[in-house]
Coordinates of C-alpha atoms in Angstrom, one line a residue:
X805 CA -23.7 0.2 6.7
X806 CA -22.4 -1.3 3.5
X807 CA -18.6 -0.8 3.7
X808 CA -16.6 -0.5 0.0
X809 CA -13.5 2.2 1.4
X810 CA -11.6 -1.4 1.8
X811 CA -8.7 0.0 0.0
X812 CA -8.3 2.8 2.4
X813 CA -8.4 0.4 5.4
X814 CA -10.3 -2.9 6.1
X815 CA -13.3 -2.2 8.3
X816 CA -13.5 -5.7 9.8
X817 CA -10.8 -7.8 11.3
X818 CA -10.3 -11.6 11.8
X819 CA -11.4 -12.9 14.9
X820 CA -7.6 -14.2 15.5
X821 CA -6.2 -10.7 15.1
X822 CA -8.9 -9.1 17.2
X823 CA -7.5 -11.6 20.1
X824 CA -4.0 -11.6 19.4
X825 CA -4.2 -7.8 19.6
X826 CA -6.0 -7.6 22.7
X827 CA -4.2 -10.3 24.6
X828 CA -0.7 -8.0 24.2
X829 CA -2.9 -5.0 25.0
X830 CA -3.8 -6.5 28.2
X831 CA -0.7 -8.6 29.2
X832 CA 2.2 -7.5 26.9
X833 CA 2.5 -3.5 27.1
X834 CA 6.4 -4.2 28.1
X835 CA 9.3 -2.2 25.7
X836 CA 10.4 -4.7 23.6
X837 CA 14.1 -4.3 23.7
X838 CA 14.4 -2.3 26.4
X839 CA 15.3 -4.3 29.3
X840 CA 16.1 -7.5 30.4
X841 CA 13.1 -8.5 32.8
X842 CA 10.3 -11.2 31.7
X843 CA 8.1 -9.2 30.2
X844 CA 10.2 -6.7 28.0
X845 CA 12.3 -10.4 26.8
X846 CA 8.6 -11.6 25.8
X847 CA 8.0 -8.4 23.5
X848 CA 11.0 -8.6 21.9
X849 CA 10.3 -12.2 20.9
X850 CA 7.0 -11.4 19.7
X851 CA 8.8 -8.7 17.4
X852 CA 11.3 -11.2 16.6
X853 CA 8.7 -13.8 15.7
X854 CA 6.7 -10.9 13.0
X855 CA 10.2 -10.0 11.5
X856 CA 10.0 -13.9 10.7
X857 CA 6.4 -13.9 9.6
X858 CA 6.8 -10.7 7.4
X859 CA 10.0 -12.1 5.6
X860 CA 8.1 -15.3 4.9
X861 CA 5.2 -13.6 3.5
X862 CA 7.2 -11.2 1.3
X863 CA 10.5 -12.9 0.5
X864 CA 12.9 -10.6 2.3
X865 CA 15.9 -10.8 4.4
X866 CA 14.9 -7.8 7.1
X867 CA 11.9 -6.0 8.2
X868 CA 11.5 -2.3 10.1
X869 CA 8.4 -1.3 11.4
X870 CA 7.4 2.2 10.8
X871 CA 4.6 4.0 11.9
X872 CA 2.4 3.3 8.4
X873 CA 3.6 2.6 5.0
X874 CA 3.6 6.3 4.6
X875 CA 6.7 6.4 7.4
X876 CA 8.2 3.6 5.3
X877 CA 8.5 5.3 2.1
X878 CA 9.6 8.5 3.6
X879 CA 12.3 6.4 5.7
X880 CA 13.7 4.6 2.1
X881 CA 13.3 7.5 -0.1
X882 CA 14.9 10.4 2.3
X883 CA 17.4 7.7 3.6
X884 CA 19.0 7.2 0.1
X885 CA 18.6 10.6 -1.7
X886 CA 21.8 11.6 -3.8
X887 CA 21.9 15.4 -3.8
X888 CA 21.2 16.3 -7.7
X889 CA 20.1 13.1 -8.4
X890 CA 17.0 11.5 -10.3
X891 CA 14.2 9.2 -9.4
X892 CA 12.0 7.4 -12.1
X893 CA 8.5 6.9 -11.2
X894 CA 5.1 6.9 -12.0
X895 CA 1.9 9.1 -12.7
X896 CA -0.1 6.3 -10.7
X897 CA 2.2 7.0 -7.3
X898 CA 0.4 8.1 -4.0
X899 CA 1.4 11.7 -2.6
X900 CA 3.6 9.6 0.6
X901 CA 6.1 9.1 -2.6
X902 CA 5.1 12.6 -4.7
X903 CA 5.3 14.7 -1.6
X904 CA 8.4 13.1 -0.4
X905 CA 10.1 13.7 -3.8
X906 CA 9.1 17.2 -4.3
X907 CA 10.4 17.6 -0.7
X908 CA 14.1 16.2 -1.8
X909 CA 13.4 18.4 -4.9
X910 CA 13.2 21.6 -2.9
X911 CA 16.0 20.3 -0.4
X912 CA 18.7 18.6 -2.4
X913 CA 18.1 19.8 -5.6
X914 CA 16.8 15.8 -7.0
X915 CA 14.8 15.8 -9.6
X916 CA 11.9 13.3 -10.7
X917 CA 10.5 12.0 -13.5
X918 CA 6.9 10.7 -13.6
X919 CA 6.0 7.9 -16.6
X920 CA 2.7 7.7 -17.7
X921 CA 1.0 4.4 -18.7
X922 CA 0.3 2.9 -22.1
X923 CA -3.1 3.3 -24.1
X924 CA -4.3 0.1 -21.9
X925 CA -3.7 1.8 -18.5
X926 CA -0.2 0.0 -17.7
X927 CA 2.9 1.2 -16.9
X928 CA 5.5 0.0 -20.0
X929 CA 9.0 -1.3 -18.7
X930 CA 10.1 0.2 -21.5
X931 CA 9.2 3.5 -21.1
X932 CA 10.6 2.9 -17.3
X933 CA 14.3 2.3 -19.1
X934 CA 13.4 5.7 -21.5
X935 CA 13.6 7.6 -18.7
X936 CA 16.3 6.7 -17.2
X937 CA 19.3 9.4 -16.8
X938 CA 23.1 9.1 -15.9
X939 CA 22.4 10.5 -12.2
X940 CA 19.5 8.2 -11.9
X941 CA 19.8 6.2 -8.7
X942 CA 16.2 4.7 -7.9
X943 CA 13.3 3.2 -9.7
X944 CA 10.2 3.6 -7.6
X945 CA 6.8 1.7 -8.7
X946 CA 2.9 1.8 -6.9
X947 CA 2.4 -1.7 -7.6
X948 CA -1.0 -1.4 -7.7
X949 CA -2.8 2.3 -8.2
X950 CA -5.2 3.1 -5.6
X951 CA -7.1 4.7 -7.9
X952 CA -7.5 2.3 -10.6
X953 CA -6.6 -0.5 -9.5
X954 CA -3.6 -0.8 -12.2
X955 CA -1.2 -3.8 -11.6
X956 CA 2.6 -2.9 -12.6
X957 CA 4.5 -5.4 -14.0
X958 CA 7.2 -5.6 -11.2
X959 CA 9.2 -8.1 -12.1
X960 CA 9.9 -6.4 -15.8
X961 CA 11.1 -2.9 -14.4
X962 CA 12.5 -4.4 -11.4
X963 CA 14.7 -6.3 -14.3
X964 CA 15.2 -3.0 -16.0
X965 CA 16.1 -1.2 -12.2
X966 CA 19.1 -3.9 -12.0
X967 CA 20.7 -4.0 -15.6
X968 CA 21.1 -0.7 -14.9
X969 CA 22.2 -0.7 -11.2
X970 CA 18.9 0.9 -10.1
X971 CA 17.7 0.9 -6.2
X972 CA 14.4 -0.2 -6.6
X973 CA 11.6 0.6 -4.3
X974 CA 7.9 -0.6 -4.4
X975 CA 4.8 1.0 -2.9
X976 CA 2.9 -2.7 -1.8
X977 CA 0.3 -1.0 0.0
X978 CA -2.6 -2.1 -2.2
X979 CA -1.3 -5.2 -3.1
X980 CA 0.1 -7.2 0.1
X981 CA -2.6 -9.5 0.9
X982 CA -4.4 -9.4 -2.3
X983 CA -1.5 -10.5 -4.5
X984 CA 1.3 -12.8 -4.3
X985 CA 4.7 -10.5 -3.9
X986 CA 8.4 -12.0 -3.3
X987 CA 10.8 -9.4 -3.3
X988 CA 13.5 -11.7 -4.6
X989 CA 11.7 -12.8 -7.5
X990 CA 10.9 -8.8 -8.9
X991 CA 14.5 -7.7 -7.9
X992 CA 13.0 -5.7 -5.1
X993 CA 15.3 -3.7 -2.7
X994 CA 12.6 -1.8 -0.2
X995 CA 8.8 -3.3 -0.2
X996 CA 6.7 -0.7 1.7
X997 CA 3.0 -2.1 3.1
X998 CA 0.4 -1.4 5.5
X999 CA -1.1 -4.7 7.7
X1000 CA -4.7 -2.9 8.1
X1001 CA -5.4 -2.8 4.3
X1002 CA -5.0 -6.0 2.4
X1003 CA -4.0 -8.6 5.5
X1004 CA -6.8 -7.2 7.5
X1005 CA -4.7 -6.6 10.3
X1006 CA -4.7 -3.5 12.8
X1007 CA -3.9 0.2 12.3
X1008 CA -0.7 2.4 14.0
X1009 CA 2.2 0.3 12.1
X1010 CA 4.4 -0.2 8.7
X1011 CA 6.6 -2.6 7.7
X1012 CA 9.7 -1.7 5.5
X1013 CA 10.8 -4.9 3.8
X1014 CA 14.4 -4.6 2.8
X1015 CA 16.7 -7.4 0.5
X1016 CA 20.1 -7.6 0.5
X1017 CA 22.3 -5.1 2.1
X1018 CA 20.7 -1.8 -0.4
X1019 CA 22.0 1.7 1.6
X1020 CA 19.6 3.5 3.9
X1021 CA 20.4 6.2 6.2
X1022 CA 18.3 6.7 9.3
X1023 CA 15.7 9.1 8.9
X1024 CA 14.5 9.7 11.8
X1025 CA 16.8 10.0 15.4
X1026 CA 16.6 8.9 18.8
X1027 CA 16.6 6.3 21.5
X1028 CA 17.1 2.4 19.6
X1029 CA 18.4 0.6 22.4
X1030 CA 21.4 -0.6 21.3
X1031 CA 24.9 1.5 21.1
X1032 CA 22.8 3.8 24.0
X1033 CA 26.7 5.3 25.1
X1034 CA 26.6 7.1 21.4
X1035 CA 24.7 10.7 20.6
X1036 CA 25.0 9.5 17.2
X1037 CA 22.2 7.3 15.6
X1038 CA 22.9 3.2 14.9
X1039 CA 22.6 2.6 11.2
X1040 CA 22.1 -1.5 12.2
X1041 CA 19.2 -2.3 10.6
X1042 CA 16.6 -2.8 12.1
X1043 CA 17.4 -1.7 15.1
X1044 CA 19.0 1.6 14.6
X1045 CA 15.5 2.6 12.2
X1046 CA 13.3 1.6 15.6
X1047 CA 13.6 4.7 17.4
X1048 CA 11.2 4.5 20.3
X1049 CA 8.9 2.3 21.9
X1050 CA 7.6 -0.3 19.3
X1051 CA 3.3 -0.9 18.9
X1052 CA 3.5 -4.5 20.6
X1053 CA 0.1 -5.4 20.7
X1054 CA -0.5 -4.4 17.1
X1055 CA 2.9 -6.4 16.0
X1056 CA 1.1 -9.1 17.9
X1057 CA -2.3 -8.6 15.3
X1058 CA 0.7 -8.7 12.7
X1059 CA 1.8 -12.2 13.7
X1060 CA -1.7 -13.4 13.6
X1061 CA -3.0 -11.1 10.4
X1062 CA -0.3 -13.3 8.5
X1063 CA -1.4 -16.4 9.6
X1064 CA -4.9 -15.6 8.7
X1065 CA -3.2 -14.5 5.3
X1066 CA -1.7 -18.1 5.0
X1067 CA -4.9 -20.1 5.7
X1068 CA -7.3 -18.5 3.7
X1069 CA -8.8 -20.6 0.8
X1070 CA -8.4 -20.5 -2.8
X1071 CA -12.0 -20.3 -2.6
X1072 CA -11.4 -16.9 -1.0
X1073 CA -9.6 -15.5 -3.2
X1074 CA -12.0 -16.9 -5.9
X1075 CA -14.9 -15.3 -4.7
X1076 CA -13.1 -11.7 -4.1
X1077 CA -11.8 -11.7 -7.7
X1078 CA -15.6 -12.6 -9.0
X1079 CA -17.2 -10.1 -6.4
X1080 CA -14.8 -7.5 -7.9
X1081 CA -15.2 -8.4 -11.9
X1082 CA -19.0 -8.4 -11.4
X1083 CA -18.6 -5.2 -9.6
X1084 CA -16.8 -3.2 -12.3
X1085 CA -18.3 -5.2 -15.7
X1086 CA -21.7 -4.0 -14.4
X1087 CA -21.0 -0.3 -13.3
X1088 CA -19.9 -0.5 -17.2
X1089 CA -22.7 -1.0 -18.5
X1090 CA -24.7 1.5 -16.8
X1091 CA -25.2 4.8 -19.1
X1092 CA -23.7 8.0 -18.0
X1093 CA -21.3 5.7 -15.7
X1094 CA -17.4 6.1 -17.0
X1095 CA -15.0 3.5 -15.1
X1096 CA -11.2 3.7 -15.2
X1097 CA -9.0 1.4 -15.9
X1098 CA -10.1 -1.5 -17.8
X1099 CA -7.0 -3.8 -18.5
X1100 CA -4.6 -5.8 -15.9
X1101 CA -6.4 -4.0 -12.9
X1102 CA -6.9 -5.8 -9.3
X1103 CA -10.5 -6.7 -9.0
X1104 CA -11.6 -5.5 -6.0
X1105 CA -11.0 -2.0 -6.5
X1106 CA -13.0 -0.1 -9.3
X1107 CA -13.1 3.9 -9.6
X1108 CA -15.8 5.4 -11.5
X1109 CA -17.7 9.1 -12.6
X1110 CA -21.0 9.9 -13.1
X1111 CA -21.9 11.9 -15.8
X1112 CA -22.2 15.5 -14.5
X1113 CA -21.5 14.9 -11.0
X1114 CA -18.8 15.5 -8.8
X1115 CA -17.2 12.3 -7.0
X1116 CA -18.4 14.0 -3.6
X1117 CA -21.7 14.3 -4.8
X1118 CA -21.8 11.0 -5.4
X1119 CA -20.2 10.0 -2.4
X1120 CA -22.9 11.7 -0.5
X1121 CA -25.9 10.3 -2.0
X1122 CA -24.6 6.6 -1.8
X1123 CA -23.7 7.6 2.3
X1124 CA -26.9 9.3 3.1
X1125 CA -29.8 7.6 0.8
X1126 CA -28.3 4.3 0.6
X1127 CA -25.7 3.9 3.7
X1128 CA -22.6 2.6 1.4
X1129 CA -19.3 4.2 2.7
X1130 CA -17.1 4.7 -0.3
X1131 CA -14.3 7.0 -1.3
X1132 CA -14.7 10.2 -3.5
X1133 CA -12.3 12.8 -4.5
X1134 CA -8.2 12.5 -5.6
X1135 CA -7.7 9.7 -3.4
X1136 CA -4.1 11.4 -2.6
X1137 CA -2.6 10.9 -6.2
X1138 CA -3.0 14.2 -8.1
X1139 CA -0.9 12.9 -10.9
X1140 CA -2.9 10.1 -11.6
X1141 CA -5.9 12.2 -11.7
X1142 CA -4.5 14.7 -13.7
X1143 CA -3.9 11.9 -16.6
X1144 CA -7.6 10.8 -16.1
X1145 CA -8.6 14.0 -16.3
X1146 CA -10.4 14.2 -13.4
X1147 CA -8.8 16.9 -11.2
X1148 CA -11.8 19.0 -11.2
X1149 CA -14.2 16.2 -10.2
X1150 CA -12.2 13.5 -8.4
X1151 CA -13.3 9.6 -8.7
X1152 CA -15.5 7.6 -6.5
X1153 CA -14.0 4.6 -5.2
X1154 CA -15.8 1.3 -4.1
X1155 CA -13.0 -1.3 -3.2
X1156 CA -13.9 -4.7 -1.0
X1157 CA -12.4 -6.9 1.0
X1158 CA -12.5 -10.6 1.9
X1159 CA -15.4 -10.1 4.3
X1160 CA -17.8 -8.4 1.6
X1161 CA -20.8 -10.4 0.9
X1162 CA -21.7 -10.2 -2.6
X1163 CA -25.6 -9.3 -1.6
X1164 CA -23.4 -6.0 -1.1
X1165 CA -22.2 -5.7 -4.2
X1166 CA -25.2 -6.4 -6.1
X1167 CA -26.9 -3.6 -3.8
X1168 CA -24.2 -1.6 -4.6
X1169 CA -24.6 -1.7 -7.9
X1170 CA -28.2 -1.0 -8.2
X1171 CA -27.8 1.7 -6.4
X1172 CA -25.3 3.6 -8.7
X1173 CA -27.7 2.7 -11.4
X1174 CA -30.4 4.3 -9.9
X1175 CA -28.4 7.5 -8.5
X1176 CA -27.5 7.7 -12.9
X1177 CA -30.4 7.7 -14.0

């Protein structure tokens, strides 16, 4: 099979993180944390030693892992709601952020405004600082859309989020690993990300990057380890956001996803970038092919229509005539398709990874061509 549903997870894994996730499997399935003995002291300093690897990688001062970066936005954005308040965001965000909101909405009465981008796809500071209200009290951004592949300028409305004493929270889980981030540098408060999408590491965890000392409330309750005589729940971060037994052996594959990360070439990230552009400058030029998003988009991800076809159907001819796994329908982000105007049909998705030969893409290619015509 011919996998392109990269941005939904990355189908093959480094060697490194294959072994690093099997050797804690197999020798390391101690509670890291919780207890004093030789095994449980050599989980925790595997955890330790991530926390280290993630801050490096991102710029931040402290990491929590969550289940999934889904965990780790719910954990930031129900841990500092403001009843009546308002949140600025964007049309491009993924339902773990629209859900969330509309939850708080119904809840706490906070309210949330969605901004749409500019004529060339990209969200516009500006209109960012337009929406802002008095009881505004975070910024949150999709640094990259997963459905068009849309890069936000971060650093310009995390600039924006601080003049006007903003929390500001990014979604990174399409760009950690395919783009350079440092929370520091884009004002960043909470970084949410994935390791099994762009670092090619394993499934089952989260990381929620956090700079500075920003306020979070736990949001979810129980044992932590620490301050165990208490009923009520530590707010020590990151401890007191750990509740339960931690994923060793895929915090392990996190150790080792990074330093993958770290040693890849420039020639890499060369090649991914020309795979991508070739992808989407040729599905353009097929007739009866629209593609979306055409300015300051990551390459690797392209979403595209054929004329009078649903996504699914699509999707379905590429699976079962040409074995090429891609994605089809709203990809989770309803507003975003609403401004394409494609609710009613969805968007197929083809996004790669490191690992995707460009024989692949070429094959690809010729194949929506064919399915067009």
């Amino acid at each position: 099979m011919i996998y392109l549903d990269n941005a939904a997870t990355t189908l093959h894994k480094p060697e490194r993180v294959i072994r690093a996730c099997k050797y804690a499997l197999e020798n390391l399935s101690a509670n890291a944390g919780r207890g004093s003995h030789p095994l449980a002291v050599k989980a925790a300093n595997i955890v330790y030693r991530a926390r280290k690897a993630v801050c490096s990688l991102v710029g931040c001062d402290e990491v929590i892992f969550t289940l999934n970066c889904t965990d780790a936005l719910n954990t930031v954005l129900f841990g500092t709601a403001k009843p009546r308040g308002h949140v600025v965001t964007t049309v491009y965000e993924h339902n773990s952020v629209l859900r969330p909101l509309r939850e708080l909405n119904k809840r706490m009465g906070v309210e949330f405004t969605a901004v749409a981008p500019d004529r060339n796809g990209i969200i516009d500071p500006a209109d960012i600082e337009r929406a802002i209200r008095p009881n505004t009290y975070m910024v949150v951004v999709n640094h990259v859309s997963n459905v068009t592949g849309a890069v936000a300028p971060v650093t310009r409305i995390g600039g924006v989020a601080r003049r006007h004493g903003l929390l500001f929270l990014v979604d990174g889980a399409q760009s950690v690993g395919y783009l350079d981030v440092d929370m520091h540098a884009i004002h960043c408060n909470y970084l949410c990300f994935s390791p099994h999408k762009g670092l090619h590491g394993t499934q089952g965890i989260g990381c929620l990057c956090v700079n500075g000392t920003p306020p979070l409330n736990p949001y979810r309750f129980g044992g932590t380890g620490t301050s165990s005589h208490t009923l009520d729940q530590p707010q020590d971060i990151p401890e007191g956001f750990e509740c339960g037994t931690l994923p060793v052996h895929n915090i392990h594959a996190l150790i080792a996803a990074v330093t993958e990360h770290k040693n890849l070439s420039n020639r890499t990230f060369r090649r991914l970038a020309a795979c991508g552009e070739y992808m989407r400058a040729e599905l353009m030029k097929i007739p009866r092919v629209t593609v979306y998003g055409k300015h300051g988009v990551l390459p690797n991800l392209v979403s595209f229509n054929i004329e009078g076809m649903n996504s699914s159907a699509t999707c379905d001819i590429l699976a079962e005539q040409y074995d090429i796994a891609t994605r089809c329908g709203l990809h989770c982000a309803p507003l975003c398709h609403q401004y394409l105007g494609t609710l009613s049909t969805g968007a197929v998705r083809a996004s790669l990874s490191y690992d995707t030969p460009e024989s692949d893409v070429e094959f690809f290619v010729k194949s929506v061509r064919e399915i067009a015509k």
